[in-house]
XYZ file of C-alpha atoms in Angstrom:
672
model
C 121.099 180.960 170.758
C 119.902 184.528 170.039
C 121.256 186.281 167.007
C 123.280 189.427 167.596
C 122.189 192.477 165.650
C 124.191 195.732 165.756
C 122.354 199.043 165.679
C 124.348 201.616 163.767
C 123.846 205.176 164.964
C 121.978 207.416 162.573
C 124.137 210.361 161.617
C 122.192 213.444 160.704
C 124.871 215.520 159.080
C 124.594 219.290 159.011
C 125.610 221.628 156.243
C 127.687 224.565 157.472
C 128.860 225.751 154.082
C 132.449 226.155 155.265
C 135.047 226.247 152.526
C 137.776 224.462 154.461
C 140.300 224.527 151.619
C 140.190 228.303 151.231
C 140.020 229.118 154.961
C 142.790 226.793 156.110
C 146.321 226.143 154.936
C 147.259 222.645 153.778
C 148.710 221.596 157.142
C 145.717 222.867 159.115
C 143.331 221.222 156.632
C 145.011 217.839 157.028
C 144.544 217.965 160.821
C 140.971 219.292 160.660
C 139.826 216.583 158.232
C 141.760 213.736 159.860
C 140.077 210.335 159.835
C 138.881 208.894 163.168
C 141.546 207.566 165.506
C 144.215 209.043 167.771
C 145.910 212.156 166.416
C 148.744 214.347 167.615
C 148.752 217.864 166.194
C 152.071 219.640 166.684
C 151.150 223.285 166.226
C 154.101 225.658 166.415
C 153.982 229.153 167.891
C 151.730 231.504 165.906
C 150.599 228.679 163.601
C 146.840 228.922 164.216
C 146.302 226.268 166.855
C 142.961 227.646 168.058
C 141.759 227.969 164.467
C 142.591 224.327 163.841
C 140.702 223.150 166.910
C 137.548 225.158 166.208
C 137.410 224.061 162.577
C 137.872 220.461 163.722
C 134.733 220.780 165.862
C 132.819 222.182 162.884
C 134.087 219.395 160.636
C 132.979 216.698 163.079
C 129.513 218.242 163.244
C 129.341 218.162 159.453
C 130.180 214.451 159.583
C 127.120 213.860 161.733
C 128.756 213.648 165.161
C 126.233 214.935 167.753
C 127.536 218.071 169.474
C 127.101 216.553 172.943
C 129.439 213.676 171.958
C 132.382 216.042 171.585
C 134.595 216.970 174.556
C 136.848 220.026 174.213
C 139.365 220.527 177.050
C 141.456 223.627 177.731
C 143.653 224.876 180.558
C 142.347 228.364 181.292
C 138.937 229.975 181.506
C 140.084 232.581 178.992
C 141.077 229.905 176.463
C 137.830 228.011 177.056
C 135.725 231.150 176.530
C 137.614 232.102 173.367
C 137.340 228.578 171.968
C 133.586 228.295 172.634
C 132.930 231.738 171.134
C 134.882 230.854 168.002
C 133.000 227.579 167.601
C 129.686 229.388 167.991
C 130.669 232.043 165.442
C 131.804 229.362 163.021
C 128.762 227.114 163.128
C 126.276 229.932 163.683
C 124.190 227.892 166.081
C 123.701 226.888 169.700
C 126.790 225.330 171.319
C 125.405 224.865 174.819
C 125.380 221.078 174.364
C 129.098 220.978 173.567
C 131.118 219.647 176.476
C 133.781 222.298 176.542
C 135.792 224.065 179.221
C 138.775 223.710 181.495
C 139.755 220.351 182.934
C 138.530 221.527 186.328
C 135.163 222.846 185.114
C 134.391 219.603 183.256
C 135.556 217.590 186.282
C 133.230 219.608 188.505
C 130.302 219.005 186.145
C 130.872 215.250 186.129
C 131.473 214.979 189.882
C 128.366 217.007 190.663
C 126.345 214.244 189.004
C 128.316 211.311 190.390
C 129.740 212.400 193.749
C 127.689 209.943 195.813
C 129.267 207.024 193.966
C 132.650 207.894 195.523
C 131.311 208.739 198.964
C 130.708 212.477 198.609
C 127.337 214.242 198.824
C 126.041 215.714 195.574
C 125.910 219.021 197.445
C 129.679 219.012 198.095
C 131.319 222.429 198.243
C 134.595 223.474 196.652
C 137.129 225.097 198.938
C 139.104 228.105 197.813
C 142.770 228.443 198.726
C 142.082 230.146 202.067
C 139.562 227.473 203.106
C 142.032 224.748 202.146
C 144.735 226.387 204.294
C 142.351 226.583 207.266
C 141.406 222.920 206.889
C 145.068 221.922 206.602
C 145.734 223.791 209.840
C 142.976 221.761 211.529
C 144.537 218.609 210.085
C 147.817 219.493 211.822
C 145.919 219.517 215.116
C 144.183 216.216 214.261
C 147.556 214.625 213.522
C 148.860 215.908 216.901
C 151.691 217.863 215.300
C 153.153 220.548 217.525
C 153.958 223.078 214.823
C 155.380 225.462 217.428
C 157.872 222.989 218.843
C 159.533 222.258 215.534
C 160.185 224.042 212.279
C 157.148 222.703 210.423
C 155.794 223.777 207.011
C 152.951 226.303 207.083
C 149.483 225.131 205.923
C 149.903 226.918 202.576
C 153.095 224.987 201.862
C 151.553 221.708 203.068
C 148.794 222.247 200.471
C 151.414 222.717 197.745
C 153.329 219.601 198.765
C 150.158 217.511 198.614
C 149.187 219.065 195.276
C 152.600 218.269 193.781
C 152.334 214.645 194.902
C 148.855 214.250 193.382
C 149.560 216.009 190.088
C 152.873 214.294 189.362
C 151.838 210.839 190.533
C 154.917 210.747 192.777
C 154.634 209.386 196.304
C 155.263 211.789 199.148
C 158.724 210.400 199.909
C 159.930 211.132 196.388
C 158.347 214.596 196.319
C 160.120 215.487 199.562
C 163.459 214.156 198.283
C 163.310 215.956 194.939
C 161.451 219.199 195.716
C 161.467 219.853 199.462
C 164.590 218.082 200.719
C 165.007 220.594 203.546
C 161.864 219.075 205.137
C 162.674 215.451 204.266
C 163.090 214.523 207.952
C 159.436 215.496 208.491
C 158.039 213.253 205.743
C 156.287 210.904 208.163
C 154.584 213.752 210.043
C 153.569 215.460 206.789
C 152.022 212.174 205.622
C 149.954 212.066 208.842
C 148.744 215.627 208.230
C 147.792 214.846 204.635
C 145.867 211.767 205.780
C 144.007 213.831 208.404
C 143.321 216.492 205.750
C 141.759 213.912 203.413
C 139.561 212.569 206.213
C 138.457 216.084 207.114
C 137.511 216.816 203.512
C 135.401 213.708 203.244
C 133.664 214.149 206.618
C 132.926 217.796 205.817
C 131.702 217.025 202.296
C 134.222 219.402 200.674
C 136.747 219.185 197.860
C 139.770 221.289 197.036
C 140.802 222.321 193.524
C 142.961 219.227 192.956
C 140.077 216.954 193.931
C 138.093 218.070 190.898
C 140.588 216.110 188.804
C 141.801 213.497 191.277
C 138.311 212.399 192.364
C 137.153 212.453 188.730
C 139.979 210.056 187.897
C 139.110 207.921 190.912
C 135.502 207.740 189.669
C 136.663 206.430 186.293
C 139.078 203.942 187.854
C 136.783 202.502 190.510
C 133.264 202.682 189.074
C 132.661 200.531 186.003
C 129.253 202.036 185.279
C 130.522 205.628 185.282
C 133.592 204.710 183.255
C 131.526 202.876 180.617
C 129.065 205.757 180.399
C 131.619 208.497 179.784
C 133.811 206.364 177.526
C 130.750 205.693 175.390
C 129.480 209.257 175.523
C 132.615 211.085 174.413
C 133.205 209.896 170.875
C 135.734 212.614 170.099
C 138.051 214.287 172.601
C 140.008 217.422 171.695
C 142.714 218.683 174.073
C 144.333 222.105 173.839
C 147.927 222.771 175.056
C 148.524 219.067 175.587
C 152.201 219.650 176.413
C 151.089 221.235 179.719
C 149.235 218.177 181.041
C 150.267 216.593 184.322
C 150.044 212.913 185.242
C 146.400 213.087 186.400
C 145.220 214.988 183.310
C 147.084 212.623 181.008
C 145.481 209.548 182.588
C 142.023 211.174 182.549
C 142.260 211.676 178.794
C 143.555 208.152 178.236
C 140.715 206.712 180.337
C 138.002 208.706 178.571
C 139.306 207.854 175.122
C 139.846 204.174 175.759
C 136.757 203.017 173.835
C 136.585 205.163 170.691
C 140.293 206.150 170.615
C 139.377 209.432 168.948
C 141.709 211.662 170.940
C 143.176 214.687 169.202
C 145.976 216.148 171.319
C 147.034 219.607 170.138
C 150.176 221.237 171.466
C 153.823 222.063 170.993
C 156.509 220.158 172.865
C 158.828 223.130 172.262
C 156.592 225.231 174.536
C 156.484 222.867 177.500
C 157.627 225.149 180.362
C 155.580 224.232 183.434
C 157.387 221.311 185.085
C 157.607 223.383 188.278
C 153.846 223.058 188.728
C 153.669 219.365 187.836
C 153.394 219.369 184.015
C 155.234 216.509 182.279
C 156.472 217.205 178.725
C 156.930 213.450 178.209
C 153.150 213.146 177.951
C 153.227 214.722 174.487
C 156.456 213.002 173.413
C 155.086 209.567 174.363
C 151.549 210.099 173.026
C 152.143 207.980 169.878
C 153.518 205.146 172.030
C 150.485 205.155 174.340
C 147.996 205.343 171.469
C 148.648 202.827 168.731
C 148.092 204.083 165.199
C 148.503 207.772 166.073
C 148.482 210.123 163.103
C 150.990 212.949 163.584
C 150.266 216.311 161.959
C 152.700 219.216 161.928
C 151.455 222.784 161.543
C 154.577 224.823 160.953
C 153.356 227.889 159.060
C 153.802 230.894 161.335
C 151.555 233.944 160.850
C 153.052 235.998 163.684
C 156.751 236.677 163.282
C 159.191 237.868 160.658
C 161.616 235.361 159.053
C 164.513 236.858 161.009
C 162.821 236.241 164.360
C 161.861 232.689 163.399
C 165.420 231.936 162.283
C 166.545 232.693 165.845
C 163.787 230.560 167.346
C 164.553 227.615 165.076
C 168.295 227.868 165.753
C 167.897 227.764 169.519
C 165.300 225.005 169.848
C 167.423 222.790 167.608
C 169.699 222.341 170.634
C 167.129 220.138 172.408
C 167.633 216.446 171.595
C 164.263 215.304 173.021
C 161.662 216.801 170.713
C 159.563 216.333 167.607
C 161.558 217.811 164.777
C 159.814 220.770 163.183
C 160.692 224.100 161.652
C 158.545 227.193 161.701
C 158.191 228.892 158.312
C 157.014 232.514 158.079
C 154.232 234.089 156.079
C 155.466 237.620 156.785
C 158.029 239.369 154.620
C 161.562 240.164 155.747
C 162.144 242.586 158.602
C 165.054 243.722 160.764
C 167.407 241.219 162.350
C 167.002 240.751 166.107
C 169.286 243.145 167.951
C 171.897 241.687 170.312
C 172.749 244.367 172.864
C 175.663 244.049 175.288
C 175.469 246.511 178.194
C 178.061 247.539 180.746
C 175.808 246.649 183.670
C 172.190 246.205 184.702
C 171.662 249.961 185.009
C 172.792 250.608 181.444
C 170.583 247.746 180.250
C 167.619 249.457 181.923
C 168.571 252.786 180.344
C 168.748 251.184 176.901
C 165.344 249.498 177.142
C 163.704 252.682 178.477
C 165.198 254.887 175.775
C 164.465 252.446 172.952
C 160.856 252.014 174.108
C 160.336 255.790 174.001
C 161.927 255.984 170.529
C 159.619 253.252 169.236
C 156.636 255.057 170.711
C 157.679 258.194 168.831
C 157.863 256.069 165.674
C 154.197 255.112 166.116
C 154.289 251.850 168.062
C 152.043 252.030 171.118
C 153.560 251.098 174.463
C 150.830 248.497 174.916
C 152.262 246.680 171.894
C 155.632 246.263 173.645
C 156.728 243.827 176.340
C 159.872 243.279 178.388
C 160.384 239.606 179.214
C 162.653 238.130 181.876
C 163.347 234.793 183.549
C 162.708 235.907 187.137
C 161.086 238.964 188.696
C 164.318 240.227 190.260
C 165.855 240.619 186.790
C 163.641 243.669 186.236
C 164.620 245.416 189.454
C 166.713 248.167 187.873
C 164.290 248.461 184.965
C 161.335 249.254 187.232
C 163.370 252.019 188.806
C 164.411 253.429 185.418
C 160.842 253.400 184.075
C 159.671 255.122 187.238
C 162.332 257.836 186.970
C 161.404 258.522 183.337
C 157.646 258.437 184.001
C 157.158 255.589 181.530
C 153.825 253.944 182.394
C 154.177 250.207 182.876
C 152.219 247.271 184.151
C 153.487 244.018 185.611
C 151.656 240.881 184.596
C 151.876 239.377 188.068
C 150.092 242.407 189.483
C 152.731 242.859 192.174
C 155.738 245.037 191.627
C 159.034 243.675 192.757
C 159.413 245.800 195.880
C 155.791 245.194 196.883
C 156.218 241.444 197.309
C 155.746 240.154 200.848
C 159.267 238.778 201.342
C 160.845 242.059 200.214
C 158.609 244.044 202.583
C 159.342 241.605 205.429
C 163.090 242.154 205.235
C 162.668 245.893 204.682
C 160.666 246.024 207.950
C 163.775 245.048 209.929
C 165.743 247.851 208.313
C 162.928 250.310 209.005
C 162.793 249.460 212.707
C 166.527 250.012 213.098
C 166.432 253.192 211.012
C 163.274 254.611 212.595
C 162.601 253.139 216.028
C 159.045 254.560 216.048
C 157.820 252.816 212.879
C 154.740 251.022 214.220
C 153.846 249.218 210.973
C 157.354 247.817 210.557
C 157.525 246.707 214.206
C 154.171 244.917 214.020
C 154.996 243.297 210.667
C 158.056 241.648 212.229
C 156.274 240.659 215.422
C 153.370 239.074 213.575
C 155.812 236.811 211.739
C 156.778 235.233 215.059
C 154.820 232.037 215.866
C 152.385 232.347 218.739
C 151.844 236.104 218.376
C 148.541 237.404 217.054
C 147.157 240.881 216.475
C 146.171 241.483 220.122
C 149.583 240.453 221.426
C 151.285 242.571 218.748
C 149.250 245.635 219.816
C 150.147 245.052 223.465
C 153.858 244.593 222.723
C 153.904 247.731 220.566
C 152.446 249.829 223.382
C 155.025 248.488 225.849
C 157.841 249.001 223.325
C 156.719 252.579 222.554
C 156.478 253.423 226.246
C 160.004 252.110 226.812
C 161.254 254.214 223.923
C 159.694 257.343 225.379
C 161.405 256.676 228.696
C 164.801 256.719 227.004
C 166.659 260.015 227.177
C 169.279 259.216 224.552
C 168.736 260.096 220.892
C 169.816 256.594 219.854
C 168.344 254.125 222.343
C 169.528 250.500 222.556
C 166.641 248.799 220.716
C 167.894 245.275 221.275
C 167.999 245.857 225.030
C 164.454 247.297 225.053
C 163.121 244.348 223.025
C 164.917 241.858 225.291
C 163.384 243.447 228.401
C 159.890 242.884 226.939
C 160.416 239.101 226.931
C 158.362 238.670 230.135
C 155.324 240.122 228.321
C 155.598 237.744 225.346
C 153.367 234.623 225.098
C 155.308 231.585 226.368
C 155.285 229.742 223.041
C 156.926 232.745 221.342
C 159.703 233.456 223.859
C 162.560 231.755 221.990
C 161.644 233.494 218.723
C 161.331 236.822 220.557
C 164.827 236.428 222.009
C 166.093 235.703 218.500
C 164.337 238.884 217.340
C 166.249 240.874 219.980
C 169.523 239.255 218.897
C 168.798 240.086 215.238
C 168.167 243.727 216.089
C 171.417 243.810 218.076
C 173.349 242.571 215.023
C 171.612 245.093 212.788
C 172.439 247.966 215.130
C 176.095 246.898 215.195
C 176.260 246.592 211.409
C 174.513 249.812 210.430
C 177.687 251.507 209.239
C 178.281 248.660 206.742
C 175.375 249.668 204.530
C 171.845 248.401 203.768
C 173.014 245.473 201.629
C 174.944 244.067 204.586
C 171.887 244.464 206.840
C 169.650 242.594 204.400
C 172.084 239.659 204.356
C 172.158 239.673 208.162
C 168.343 239.437 208.350
C 168.273 236.538 205.890
C 171.067 234.640 207.651
C 169.648 235.269 211.136
C 166.444 233.289 210.570
C 164.415 234.777 207.725
C 165.671 232.076 205.349
C 164.140 229.462 207.682
C 160.897 231.448 207.653
C 160.877 231.366 203.832
C 161.380 227.596 203.831
C 158.459 227.091 206.182
C 156.038 229.373 204.404
C 156.601 229.439 200.650
C 156.758 226.696 198.013
C 158.980 228.897 195.814
C 161.503 229.347 198.608
C 164.539 229.314 196.298
C 163.288 232.029 193.963
C 162.358 234.271 196.907
C 165.780 233.753 198.458
C 167.304 234.628 195.096
C 165.223 237.811 195.051
C 166.616 238.845 198.430
C 170.206 238.199 197.321
C 169.645 240.503 194.372
C 167.996 243.172 196.541
C 171.036 243.081 198.820
C 173.275 243.600 195.807
C 171.088 246.437 194.610
C 171.109 248.031 198.086
C 174.915 248.041 198.120
C 174.923 251.071 195.836
C 173.370 253.162 198.619
C 175.583 254.517 201.386
C 172.906 254.620 204.063
C 169.862 252.560 205.008
C 167.749 255.719 204.980
C 168.696 256.384 201.341
C 167.729 252.872 200.302
C 164.424 252.918 202.201
C 163.557 256.306 200.703
C 163.976 254.848 197.210
C 161.619 252.004 198.116
C 159.043 254.435 199.488
C 159.274 256.562 196.346
C 158.625 253.520 194.211
C 155.639 252.480 196.283
C 154.035 255.914 196.046
C 154.597 256.092 192.309
C 153.204 252.580 191.979
C 149.933 253.624 193.542
C 149.752 256.713 191.322
C 150.406 254.576 188.261
C 147.686 252.152 189.287
C 145.187 255.005 189.534
C 146.256 256.411 186.191
C 145.825 253.117 184.368
C 142.084 253.362 184.824
C 141.969 256.281 182.428
C 145.117 255.691 180.366
C 145.498 252.051 179.330
C 148.644 252.670 177.291
C 151.566 251.193 179.172
C 154.437 248.858 178.419
C 154.169 245.419 179.936
C 156.788 243.793 182.163
C 156.384 240.063 182.507
C 158.073 236.787 183.273
C 158.143 234.572 180.206
C 155.852 232.035 181.885
C 153.148 234.667 182.265
C 153.490 235.836 178.669
C 152.907 232.438 177.071
C 150.083 232.606 174.546
C 150.500 236.366 174.035
C 152.088 238.300 171.169
C 153.558 241.796 170.786
C 154.972 243.959 168.002
C 158.151 244.541 170.003
C 159.758 242.196 172.525
C 162.738 242.905 174.786
C 164.325 239.824 176.401
C 166.728 240.911 179.126
C 169.345 239.495 181.505
C 170.559 236.884 179.041
C 173.504 235.706 181.135
C 174.494 232.162 182.014
C 173.316 231.555 185.569
C 170.431 233.989 185.148
C 168.892 232.686 181.928
C 169.342 229.754 181.865
C 169.154 229.792 185.640
C 171.961 228.402 187.722
C 169.822 225.541 189.089
C 168.548 224.582 185.634
C 172.067 224.208 184.235
C 172.752 221.487 186.810
C 170.598 218.934 184.946
C 170.089 218.146 181.212
C 166.287 218.220 181.565
C 166.488 221.556 183.390
C 168.578 223.112 180.635
C 166.224 221.775 177.964
C 163.227 223.376 179.673
C 165.096 226.685 179.912
C 165.805 226.460 176.192
C 162.093 225.900 175.544
C 161.409 228.925 177.738
C 163.757 231.048 175.633
C 162.012 229.751 172.508
C 158.674 230.901 173.950
C 160.151 234.341 174.679
C 161.510 234.803 171.158
C 158.287 233.646 169.478
C 156.204 236.298 171.269
C 157.715 238.919 168.915
C 155.998 239.945 165.688
C 158.312 242.553 164.131
C 161.165 243.592 166.449
C 163.203 241.589 168.950
C 165.899 242.916 171.307
C 168.142 240.521 173.236
C 170.231 242.164 175.955
C 172.677 241.194 178.669
C 174.949 243.051 181.135
C 178.699 242.453 181.014
C 178.974 243.146 184.753
C 176.626 242.322 187.598
C 176.890 242.426 191.359
C 177.275 238.929 192.777
C 177.241 238.411 196.529
C 180.314 236.575 197.753
C 182.528 237.813 194.933
C 183.491 241.053 196.590
C 181.500 243.214 194.210
C 180.745 243.225 190.498
C 181.833 240.296 188.359
C 181.985 239.625 184.639
C 178.964 237.822 183.199
C 179.058 235.219 180.479
C 176.442 235.748 177.767
C 173.717 233.124 177.804
C 174.582 229.916 175.973
C 171.352 230.470 174.035
C 172.866 233.571 172.426
C 175.850 231.500 171.305
C 173.464 228.909 169.853
C 171.789 231.552 167.697
C 175.093 232.579 166.123
C 176.308 235.996 164.975
C 174.881 235.648 161.468
C 171.259 235.724 162.632
C 171.507 238.840 164.828
C 172.730 242.421 164.539
C 175.087 243.433 167.328
C 174.471 246.832 168.898
C 177.315 248.578 170.738
C 176.049 251.153 173.193
C 177.807 254.534 173.324
C 177.435 257.164 176.027
C 176.582 260.573 174.610
C 176.217 263.797 176.554
C 175.022 266.708 174.324
C 176.189 269.180 176.995
C 179.531 267.522 177.606
């Protein structure tokens, strides 16, 4: 019987001359110099997470670990670039051999080398979103689904449904029940489409974005040779923002680390805010259970915020029962207490934020060092108007201003047609939303409609009648929707004297809500937007007044966009989700009312409320020196007959009066 003899790898250590003890605090040092084995690093907001990760890479290199045996995974290209640059600066050498990047970029690299093993050509192409939508449309045809005969999800939404199923590990039935219940009766047909879509991808030799992870996982599950190779290769795996991992990403990491068990997961369970896109915060909570012998490190020293701001953050997050207990401690000296500002209504809240921002600018704080954070885009509706009126330059992180979003412009088009019968762009926008009508048909129908208008001798022609008479010129598959269009216009004409808010609600109720369901994955939030726009429109007596305000905003938007090329100084408006990872000298958090933040839907479940609390924690911890928390006492609520009293957010109550300074707003007219 042959004797077994183990070859121990030769470790050629390198000397980087890094003084870890002087460059890191005690908590960071403990994580960086951790012994091999699974490790969970709980790095609080502003605690130097990136620093810890980069120094860990350097430390491993000093221990003789070859650079190509280290895998560093991030979520965004920006984070990956920053991390790789920091590593390179730290070690002062070539880092091209380091396996670092986003989950998707690493997945692509591995699949490019191993695609044939799972039945794909090595020359496979990656579809962008538009290509994926086109292929999904073809899959509908393959599955023999008559999308015109029934209210069926659009290809874009079908892509999102499939993506949610893959990334959460939930079967389609459960996804439909929990996320898209209004299409639950179509589950069987949607499954057929998804199956046809998968077959199309394989026959065409293409992958979508989700496949870069899903097929990578399949490779590791089904191919022993590939699994053994990569498990052996990656001796140390470092994962950034681990709390944001979904089911597929979590299993990928577990699979890759199953031989050496040297997984270091870095994250903060208190900043897990992406369940809506498939992230599962339980991945970080259950990490020690899945990986026996896990060392847990807490990095709680905060270099960003004042003690007063951190006191608020700590007080709020303490309300979540499911978390790793930790408490951020500040390095900075004392500052001002966060201001708690109660406002009469949303307009006064906007006035306060605008005025205070200008005052702070006069005191020497640049606008670019300020941010206004909100739960949903519609919360900043009045604020955008106020900033525009005062010529305060601002940018919106999403890139699309509230009134420029497609669903807002869709509904506005109906009002424009009724207000100005000759508005060609508005007419065509509506017509092109109808199934079975393309650009050529829309052009033809516009010409017929315009000719009919010109034949009318009255100043106020009956639009509904004209539209109804054009039915014979409409493609057969669009006739029923065209007749509904005529009926909608008839209702709008009859209701014109009731104001623009009433008209918006009519459009939504008359079929646009169904259109939203079919087309958009975030149907609820868009519907919520429209409810708020209707409330906002109620303050205008006429439709023309309201539409003029929208046009003014659009024109000023375009001017602002041109100006930003030469003048970068502008205050940022952002949802909290889009501000994660950023920091500002001054932070305004607005619309802190129960039902708005936390949102009404979130309050309905304990897990939903906990995620909202984590979201508030993220908002608060973006602030470095000054924090303003504001809420309106009154807000228009549809169905209540007008304005109703608002309850301050439960998160404000959780902070307590001791930790904030209450500001009472007073109206002052120097000429009064």
